[in-house]
Coordinates of C-alpha atoms in Angstrom, one line a residue:
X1 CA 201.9 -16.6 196.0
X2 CA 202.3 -13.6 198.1
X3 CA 203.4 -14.1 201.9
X4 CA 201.1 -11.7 203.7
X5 CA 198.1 -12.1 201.2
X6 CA 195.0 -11.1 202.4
X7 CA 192.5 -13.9 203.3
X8 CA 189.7 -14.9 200.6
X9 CA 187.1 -17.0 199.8
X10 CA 189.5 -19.6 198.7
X11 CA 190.8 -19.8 202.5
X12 CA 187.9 -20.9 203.9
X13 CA 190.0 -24.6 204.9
X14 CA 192.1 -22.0 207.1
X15 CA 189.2 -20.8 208.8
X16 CA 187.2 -24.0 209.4
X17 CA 191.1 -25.1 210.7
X18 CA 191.5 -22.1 213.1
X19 CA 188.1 -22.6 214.6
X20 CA 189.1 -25.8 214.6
X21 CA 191.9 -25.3 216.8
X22 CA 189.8 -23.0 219.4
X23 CA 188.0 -25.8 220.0
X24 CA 191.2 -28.2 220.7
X25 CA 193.2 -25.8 222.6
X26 CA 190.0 -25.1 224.9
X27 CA 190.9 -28.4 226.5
X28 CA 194.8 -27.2 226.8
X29 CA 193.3 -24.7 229.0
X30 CA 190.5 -26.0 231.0
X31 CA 192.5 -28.8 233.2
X32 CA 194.2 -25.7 234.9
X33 CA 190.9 -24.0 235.2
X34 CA 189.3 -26.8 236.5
X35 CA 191.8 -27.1 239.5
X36 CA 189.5 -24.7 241.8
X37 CA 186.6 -26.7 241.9
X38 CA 188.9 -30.2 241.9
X39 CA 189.9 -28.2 245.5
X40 CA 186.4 -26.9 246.9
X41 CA 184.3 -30.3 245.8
X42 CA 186.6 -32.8 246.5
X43 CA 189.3 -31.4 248.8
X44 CA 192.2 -32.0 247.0
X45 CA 195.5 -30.1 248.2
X46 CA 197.4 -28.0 246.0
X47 CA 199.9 -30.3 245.9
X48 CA 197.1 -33.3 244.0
X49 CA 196.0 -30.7 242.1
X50 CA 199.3 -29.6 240.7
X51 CA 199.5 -33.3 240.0
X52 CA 196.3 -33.0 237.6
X53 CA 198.0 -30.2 235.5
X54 CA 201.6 -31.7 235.3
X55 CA 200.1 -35.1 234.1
X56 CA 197.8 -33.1 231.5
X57 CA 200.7 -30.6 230.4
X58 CA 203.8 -33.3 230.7
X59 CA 202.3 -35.9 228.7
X60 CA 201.5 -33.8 225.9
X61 CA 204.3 -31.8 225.8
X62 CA 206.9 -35.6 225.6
X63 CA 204.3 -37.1 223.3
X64 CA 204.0 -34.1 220.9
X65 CA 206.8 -34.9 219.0
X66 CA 206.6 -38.2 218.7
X67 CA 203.1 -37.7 217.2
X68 CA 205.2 -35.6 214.9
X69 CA 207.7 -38.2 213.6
X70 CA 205.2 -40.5 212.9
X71 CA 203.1 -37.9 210.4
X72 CA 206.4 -37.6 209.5
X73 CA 206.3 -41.1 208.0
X74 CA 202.8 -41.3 207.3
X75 CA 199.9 -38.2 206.5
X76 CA 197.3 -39.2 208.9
X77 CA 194.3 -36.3 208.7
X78 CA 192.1 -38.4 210.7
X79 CA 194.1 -37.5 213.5
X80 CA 192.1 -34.3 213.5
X81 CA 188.7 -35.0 214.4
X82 CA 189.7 -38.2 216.4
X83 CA 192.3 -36.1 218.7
X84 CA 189.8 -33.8 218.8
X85 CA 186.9 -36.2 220.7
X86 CA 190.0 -37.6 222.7
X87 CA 190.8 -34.3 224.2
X88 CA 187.1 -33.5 225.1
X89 CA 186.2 -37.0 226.2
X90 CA 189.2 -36.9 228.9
X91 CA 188.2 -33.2 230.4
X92 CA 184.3 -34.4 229.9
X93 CA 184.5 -37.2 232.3
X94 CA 187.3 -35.3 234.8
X95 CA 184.3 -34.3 236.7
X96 CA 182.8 -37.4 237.3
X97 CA 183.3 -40.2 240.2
X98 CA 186.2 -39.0 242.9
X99 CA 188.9 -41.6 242.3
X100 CA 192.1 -39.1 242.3
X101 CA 193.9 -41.8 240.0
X102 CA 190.8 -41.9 237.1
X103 CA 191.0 -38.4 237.5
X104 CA 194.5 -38.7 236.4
X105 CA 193.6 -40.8 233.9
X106 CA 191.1 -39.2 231.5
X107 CA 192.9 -36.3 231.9
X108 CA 196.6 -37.5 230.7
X109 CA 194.0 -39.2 227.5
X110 CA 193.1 -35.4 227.2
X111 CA 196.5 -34.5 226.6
X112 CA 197.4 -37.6 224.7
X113 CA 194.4 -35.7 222.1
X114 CA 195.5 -32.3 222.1
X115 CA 199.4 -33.9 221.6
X116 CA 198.0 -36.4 218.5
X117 CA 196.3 -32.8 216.7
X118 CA 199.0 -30.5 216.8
X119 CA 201.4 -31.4 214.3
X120 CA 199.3 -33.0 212.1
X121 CA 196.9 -30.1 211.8
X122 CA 199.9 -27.7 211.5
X123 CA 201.1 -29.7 208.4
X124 CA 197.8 -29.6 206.8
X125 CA 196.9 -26.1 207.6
X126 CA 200.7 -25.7 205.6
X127 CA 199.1 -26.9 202.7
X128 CA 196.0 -24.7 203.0
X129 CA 197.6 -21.6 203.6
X130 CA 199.7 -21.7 200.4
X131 CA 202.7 -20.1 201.8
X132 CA 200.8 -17.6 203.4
X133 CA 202.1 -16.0 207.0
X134 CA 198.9 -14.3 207.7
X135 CA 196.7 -17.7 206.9
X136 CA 199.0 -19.3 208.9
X137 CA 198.9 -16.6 212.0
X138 CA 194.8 -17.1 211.8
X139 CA 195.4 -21.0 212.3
X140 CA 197.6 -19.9 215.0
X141 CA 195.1 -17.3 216.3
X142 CA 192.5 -20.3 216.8
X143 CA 194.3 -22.0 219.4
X144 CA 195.1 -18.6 221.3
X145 CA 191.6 -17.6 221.5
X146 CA 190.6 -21.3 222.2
X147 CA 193.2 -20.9 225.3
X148 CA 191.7 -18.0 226.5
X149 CA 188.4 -18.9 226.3
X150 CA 189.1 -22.3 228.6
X151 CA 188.1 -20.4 232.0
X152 CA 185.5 -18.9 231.1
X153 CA 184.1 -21.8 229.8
X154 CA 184.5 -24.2 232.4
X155 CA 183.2 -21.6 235.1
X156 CA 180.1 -21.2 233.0
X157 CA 179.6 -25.1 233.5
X158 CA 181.2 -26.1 236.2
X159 CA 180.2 -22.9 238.7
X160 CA 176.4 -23.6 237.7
X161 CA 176.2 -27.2 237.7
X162 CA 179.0 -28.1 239.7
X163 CA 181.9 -31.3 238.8
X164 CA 179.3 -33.6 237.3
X165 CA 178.3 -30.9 234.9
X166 CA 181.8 -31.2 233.0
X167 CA 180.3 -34.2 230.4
X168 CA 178.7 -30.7 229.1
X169 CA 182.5 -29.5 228.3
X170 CA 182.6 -32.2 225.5
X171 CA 180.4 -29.9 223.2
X172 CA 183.6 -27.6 221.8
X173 CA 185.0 -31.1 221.0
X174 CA 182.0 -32.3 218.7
X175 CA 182.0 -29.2 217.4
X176 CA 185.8 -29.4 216.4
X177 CA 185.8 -32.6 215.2
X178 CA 183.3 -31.7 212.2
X179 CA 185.3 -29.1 211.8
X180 CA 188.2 -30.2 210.9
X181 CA 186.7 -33.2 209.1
X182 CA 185.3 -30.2 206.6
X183 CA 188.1 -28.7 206.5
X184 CA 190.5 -31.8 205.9
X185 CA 187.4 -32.3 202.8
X186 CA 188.3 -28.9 201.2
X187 CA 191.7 -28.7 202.1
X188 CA 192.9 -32.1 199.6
X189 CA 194.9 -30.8 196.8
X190 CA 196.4 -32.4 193.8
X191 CA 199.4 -31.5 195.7
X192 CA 198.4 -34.3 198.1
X193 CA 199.4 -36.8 195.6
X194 CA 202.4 -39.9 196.8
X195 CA 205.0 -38.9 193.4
X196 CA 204.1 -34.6 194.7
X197 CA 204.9 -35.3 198.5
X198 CA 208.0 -37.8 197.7
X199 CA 209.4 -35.0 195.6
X200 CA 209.1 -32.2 197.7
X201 CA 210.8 -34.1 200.3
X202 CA 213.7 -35.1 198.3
X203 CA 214.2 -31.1 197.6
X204 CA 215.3 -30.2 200.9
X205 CA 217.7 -30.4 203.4
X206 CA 217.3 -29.6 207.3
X207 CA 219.0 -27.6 208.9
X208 CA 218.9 -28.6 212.4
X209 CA 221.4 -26.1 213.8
X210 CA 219.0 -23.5 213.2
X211 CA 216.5 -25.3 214.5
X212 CA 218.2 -25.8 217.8
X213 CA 218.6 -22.3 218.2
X214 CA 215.2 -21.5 217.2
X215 CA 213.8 -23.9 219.8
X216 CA 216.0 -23.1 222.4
X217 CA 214.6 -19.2 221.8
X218 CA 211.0 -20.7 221.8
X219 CA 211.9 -22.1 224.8
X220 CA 212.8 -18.6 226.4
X221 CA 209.4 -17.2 225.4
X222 CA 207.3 -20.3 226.6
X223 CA 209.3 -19.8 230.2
X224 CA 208.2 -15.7 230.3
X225 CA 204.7 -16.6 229.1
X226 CA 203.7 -19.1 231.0
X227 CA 205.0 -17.7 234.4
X228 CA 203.5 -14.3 233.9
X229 CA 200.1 -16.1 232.8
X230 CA 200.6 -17.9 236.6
X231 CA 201.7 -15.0 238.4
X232 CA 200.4 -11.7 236.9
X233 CA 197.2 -11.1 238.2
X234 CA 198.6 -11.5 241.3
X235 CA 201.4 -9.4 240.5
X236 CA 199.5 -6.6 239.8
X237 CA 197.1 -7.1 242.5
X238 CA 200.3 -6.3 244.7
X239 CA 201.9 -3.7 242.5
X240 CA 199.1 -1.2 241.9
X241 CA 196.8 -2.4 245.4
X242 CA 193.6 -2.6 244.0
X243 CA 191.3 -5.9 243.8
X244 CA 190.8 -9.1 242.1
X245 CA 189.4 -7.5 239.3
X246 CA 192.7 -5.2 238.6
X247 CA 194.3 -9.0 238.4
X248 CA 191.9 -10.4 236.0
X249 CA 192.3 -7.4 233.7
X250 CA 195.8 -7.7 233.2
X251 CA 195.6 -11.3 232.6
X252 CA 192.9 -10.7 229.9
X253 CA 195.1 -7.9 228.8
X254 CA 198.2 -10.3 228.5
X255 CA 195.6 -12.6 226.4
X256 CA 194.6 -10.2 224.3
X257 CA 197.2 -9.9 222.6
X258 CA 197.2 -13.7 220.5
X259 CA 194.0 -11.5 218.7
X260 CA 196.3 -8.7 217.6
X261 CA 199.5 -10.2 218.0
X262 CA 199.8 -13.7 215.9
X263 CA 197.8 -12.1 212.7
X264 CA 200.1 -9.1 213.1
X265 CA 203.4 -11.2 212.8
X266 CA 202.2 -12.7 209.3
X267 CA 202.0 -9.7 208.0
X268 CA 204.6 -7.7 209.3
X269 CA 206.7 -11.0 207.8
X270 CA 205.8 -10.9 205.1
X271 CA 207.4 -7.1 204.6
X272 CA 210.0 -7.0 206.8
X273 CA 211.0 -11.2 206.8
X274 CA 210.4 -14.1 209.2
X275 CA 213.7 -13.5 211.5
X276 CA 213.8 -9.7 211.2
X277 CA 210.4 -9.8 213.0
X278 CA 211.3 -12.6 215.4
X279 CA 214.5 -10.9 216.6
X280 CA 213.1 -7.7 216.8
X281 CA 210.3 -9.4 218.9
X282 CA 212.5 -10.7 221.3
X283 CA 214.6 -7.4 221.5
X284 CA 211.2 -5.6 222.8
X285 CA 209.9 -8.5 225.2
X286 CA 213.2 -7.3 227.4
X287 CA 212.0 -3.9 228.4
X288 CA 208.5 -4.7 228.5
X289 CA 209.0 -8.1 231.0
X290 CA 211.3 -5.2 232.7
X291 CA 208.5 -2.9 233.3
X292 CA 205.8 -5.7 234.3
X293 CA 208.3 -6.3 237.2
X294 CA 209.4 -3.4 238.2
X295 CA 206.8 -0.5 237.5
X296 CA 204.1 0.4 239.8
X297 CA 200.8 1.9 239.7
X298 CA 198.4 1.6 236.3
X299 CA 201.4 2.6 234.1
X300 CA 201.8 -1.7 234.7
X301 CA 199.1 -2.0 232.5
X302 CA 200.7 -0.6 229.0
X303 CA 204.0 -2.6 229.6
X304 CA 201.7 -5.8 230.2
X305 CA 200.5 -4.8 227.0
X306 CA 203.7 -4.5 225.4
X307 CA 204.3 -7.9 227.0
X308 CA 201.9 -9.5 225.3
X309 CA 202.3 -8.2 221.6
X310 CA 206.2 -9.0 221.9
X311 CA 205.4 -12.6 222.6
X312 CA 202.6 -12.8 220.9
X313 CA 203.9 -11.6 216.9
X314 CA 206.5 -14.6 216.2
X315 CA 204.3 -16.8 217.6
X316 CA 203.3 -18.4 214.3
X317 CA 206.3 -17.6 212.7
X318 CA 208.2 -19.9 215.1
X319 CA 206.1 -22.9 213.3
X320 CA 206.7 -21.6 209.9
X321 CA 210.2 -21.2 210.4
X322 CA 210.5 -24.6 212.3
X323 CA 209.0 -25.9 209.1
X324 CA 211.2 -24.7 206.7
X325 CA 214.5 -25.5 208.7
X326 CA 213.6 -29.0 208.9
X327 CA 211.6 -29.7 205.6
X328 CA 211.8 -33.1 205.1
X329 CA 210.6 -33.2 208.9
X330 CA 207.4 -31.0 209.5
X331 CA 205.6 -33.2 211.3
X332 CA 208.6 -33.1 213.8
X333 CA 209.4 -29.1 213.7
X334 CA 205.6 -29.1 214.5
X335 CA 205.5 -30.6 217.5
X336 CA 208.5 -29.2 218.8
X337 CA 207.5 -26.0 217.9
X338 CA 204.1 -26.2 219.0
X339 CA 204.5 -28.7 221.8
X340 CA 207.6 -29.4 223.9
X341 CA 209.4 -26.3 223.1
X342 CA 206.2 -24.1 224.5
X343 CA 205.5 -26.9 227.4
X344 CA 208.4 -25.5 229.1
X345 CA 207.1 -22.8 230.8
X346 CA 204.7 -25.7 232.7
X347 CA 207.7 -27.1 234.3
X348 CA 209.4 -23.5 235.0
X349 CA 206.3 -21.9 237.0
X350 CA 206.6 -24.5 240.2
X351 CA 210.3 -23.0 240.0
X352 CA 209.6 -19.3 240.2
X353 CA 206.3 -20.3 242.6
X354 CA 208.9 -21.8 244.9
X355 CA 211.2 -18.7 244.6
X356 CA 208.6 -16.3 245.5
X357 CA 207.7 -18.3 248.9
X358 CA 211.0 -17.6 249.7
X359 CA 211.7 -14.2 248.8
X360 CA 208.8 -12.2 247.1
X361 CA 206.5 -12.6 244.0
X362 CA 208.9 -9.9 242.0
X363 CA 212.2 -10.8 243.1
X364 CA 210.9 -14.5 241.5
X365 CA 209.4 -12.8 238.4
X366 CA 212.7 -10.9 237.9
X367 CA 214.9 -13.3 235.7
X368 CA 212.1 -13.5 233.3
X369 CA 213.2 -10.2 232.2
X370 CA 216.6 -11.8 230.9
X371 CA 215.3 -15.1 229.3
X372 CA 214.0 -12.9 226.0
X373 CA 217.8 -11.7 226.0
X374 CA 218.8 -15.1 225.5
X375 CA 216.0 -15.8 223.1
X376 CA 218.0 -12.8 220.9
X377 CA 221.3 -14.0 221.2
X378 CA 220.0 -17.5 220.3
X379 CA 217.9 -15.9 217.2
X380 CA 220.4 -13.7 216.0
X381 CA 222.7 -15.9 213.8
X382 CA 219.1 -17.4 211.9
X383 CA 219.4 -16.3 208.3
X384 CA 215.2 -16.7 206.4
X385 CA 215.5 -20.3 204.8
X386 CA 216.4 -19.9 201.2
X387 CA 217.9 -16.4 201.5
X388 CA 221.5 -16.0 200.3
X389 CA 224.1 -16.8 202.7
X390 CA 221.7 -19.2 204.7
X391 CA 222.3 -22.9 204.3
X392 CA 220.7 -24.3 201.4
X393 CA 217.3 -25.5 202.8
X394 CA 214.9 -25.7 199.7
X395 CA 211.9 -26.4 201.6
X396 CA 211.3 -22.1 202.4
X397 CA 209.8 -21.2 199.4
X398 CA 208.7 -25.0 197.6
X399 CA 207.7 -26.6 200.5
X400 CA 205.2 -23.8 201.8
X401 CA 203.1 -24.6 198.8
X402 CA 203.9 -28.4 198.9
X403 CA 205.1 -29.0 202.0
X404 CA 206.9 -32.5 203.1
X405 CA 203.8 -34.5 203.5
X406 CA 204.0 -38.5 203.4
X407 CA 202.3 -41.2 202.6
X408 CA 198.2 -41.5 203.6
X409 CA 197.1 -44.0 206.2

């Protein structure tokens, strides 16, 4: 089956998947957009409220992968629409009593959720897409949008009815859950079968070298995002000396681009191949991170724009490829991929915070502009799985229509 297919009919499990994973990756979001009113209503400092949103993005990132090896060992599709409820339930009841360590709690068991969904759903939206990079950059595009959407969400609830409205924030979660649980109905294949899965893994062979490399690049990216999704509204605030609302529109214009972006990777892969696109990616993140930092004025504007479409396009291609390096091990190059590797950039932004106390917000954004430079260099051995010359890693081609799935629980 073609690579950058068009979606039909027949993908409908994709598209019950992606909106799926809006509704998941709306609770990756809202913790940090909760930590505003977790300051006016209950007088926490910034220093308890960083606390909320390292014990949220910390947890989920470590646990990711071990959710991974273990649907690694064993297919487990009710992960879905459980993880799903778990990651509502702990942001629902975040708003509720004012006991700082059960608001720590509920909302490490909303990470916990979002950690248990990603690889498993990653796997199984594998076998729905059929091989396909643009299906797969839709699932992708799910959780993007999902992100995005998170503050404007929770200041819809929270602003109007305040902390004790957040049980209301629970509602993306039901919603998700029967979802997937459609989805994960439409999606079984005869492919699913025990003899089918146990075959496909014996085909392959991982190649965790390229991994590494691959992760270390994702790693890169996750540091650039992250920190310009902290820091650029207030960036350009300072750059261009207009108002709040300048800032908000270059952070919606950084976020814009997982619409355009992720779809637009599987399809440019699927002419130009999975590493051509990733590298060249990377190679125009460089100039564009450049001229975020260092131009002035509304010009900022179109390189935050650029910005965002250079790490936005391999952004499913970074799972595909994780996949097919490690074949025997998708659950695992899922939630690397999807979780630790991109949870990085959490643990970077107190860095470059700190940094710009000290000096200023641009001298601290300024070595972002050398960490997609890295990314390249680390990308630029990577050979497409299965291509000559690469090592031998079966799982490219066979395992996107069969992928290494284990046995059901």
């Amino acid at each position: 089956m073609p690579k950058n297919r068009s979606l039909t009919f027949r993908d409908r499990p994709i598209l019950l998947l992606s909106t799926g994973h809006a509704c998941v990756d709306v609770y990756q979001g809202a913790v940090a957009a909760l930590v505003p009113f977790f300051v006016s209503e209950r007088a926490y400092t910034y220093a308890a409220a960083s606390g909320i949103v390292l014990a949220a993005s910390l947890l989920s990132s470590v646990v990711q992968p071990l959710f991974g090896a273990l649907t690694d060992r064993w297919a487990m599709p009710w992960l879905l629409p459980v993880s799903t409820l778990l990651a509502g339930a702990g942001v629902a009841l975040s708003g509720l009593g004012g006991s700082y360590a059960l608001t720590l709690a509920v909302v490490a068991v909303s990470g916990i959720g979002v950690a248990a969904y990603h690889p498993e759903s990653a796997r199984v939206a594998r076998r729905a897409s059929r091989g396909s990079h643009v299906a797969m950059g839709w699932f992708s595009l799910g959780g993007n949008l999902g992100f995005a959407a998170a503050p404007l969400l929770v200041s819809a609830v929270v602003a109007t009815g305040g902390l004790r409205a957040t049980p209301l924030l629970a509602l993306p979660a039901v919603a998700g859950a029967a979802l997937c649980a459609a989805a994960l109905r439409m999606a079984r294949a005869p492919g699913d079968a025990p003899g089918a899965r146990a075959a496909s893994r014996a085909a392959g062979r991982d190649d965790w070298a390229s991994f590494r490399r691959l992760t270390g690049a994702i790693m890169c990216r996750s540091v650039v995002f992250v920190g310009l999704s902290a820091f650029v509204s207030l960036h350009v605030r300072q750059r261009t000396g207009w108002g709040q609302l300048a800032g908000t529109a270059a952070l919606f214009v950084l976020y814009l681009g997982g619409a355009v972006g992720t779809v637009a990777g599987g399809r440019l892969a699927g002419r130009y191949g999975r590493t051509t696109v990733v590298r060249w990616s990377y190679a125009l993140a460089v100039p564009a991170v450049a001229g975020v930092v260092l131009v002035p004025g509304p010009a900022l504007y179109l390189f935050v724009a650029l910005t965002s479409a250079a790490l936005y396009v391999p952004f499913s291609l970074h799972v595909t490829l994780g996949q097919d390096y490690l074949p025997r091990r998708v659950g695992t190059a899922s939630g690397v991929t999807l979780g630790l590797a991109v949870s990085v950039g959490g643990v970077a932004s107190p860095l470059i915070g700190a940094l710009a106390d000290v000096t200023s917000l641009r001298v601290a954004l300024a070595p972002l502009v050398a960490l997609p430079a890295v990314g390249w260099l680390l990308l630029r051995p990577l050979r497409e799985p299965g291509a000559p010359g690469a090592p031998r890693v079966p799982g490219a081609a066979p395992a996107a229509d069969a992928p290494s799935a284990p046995r059901e629980v």
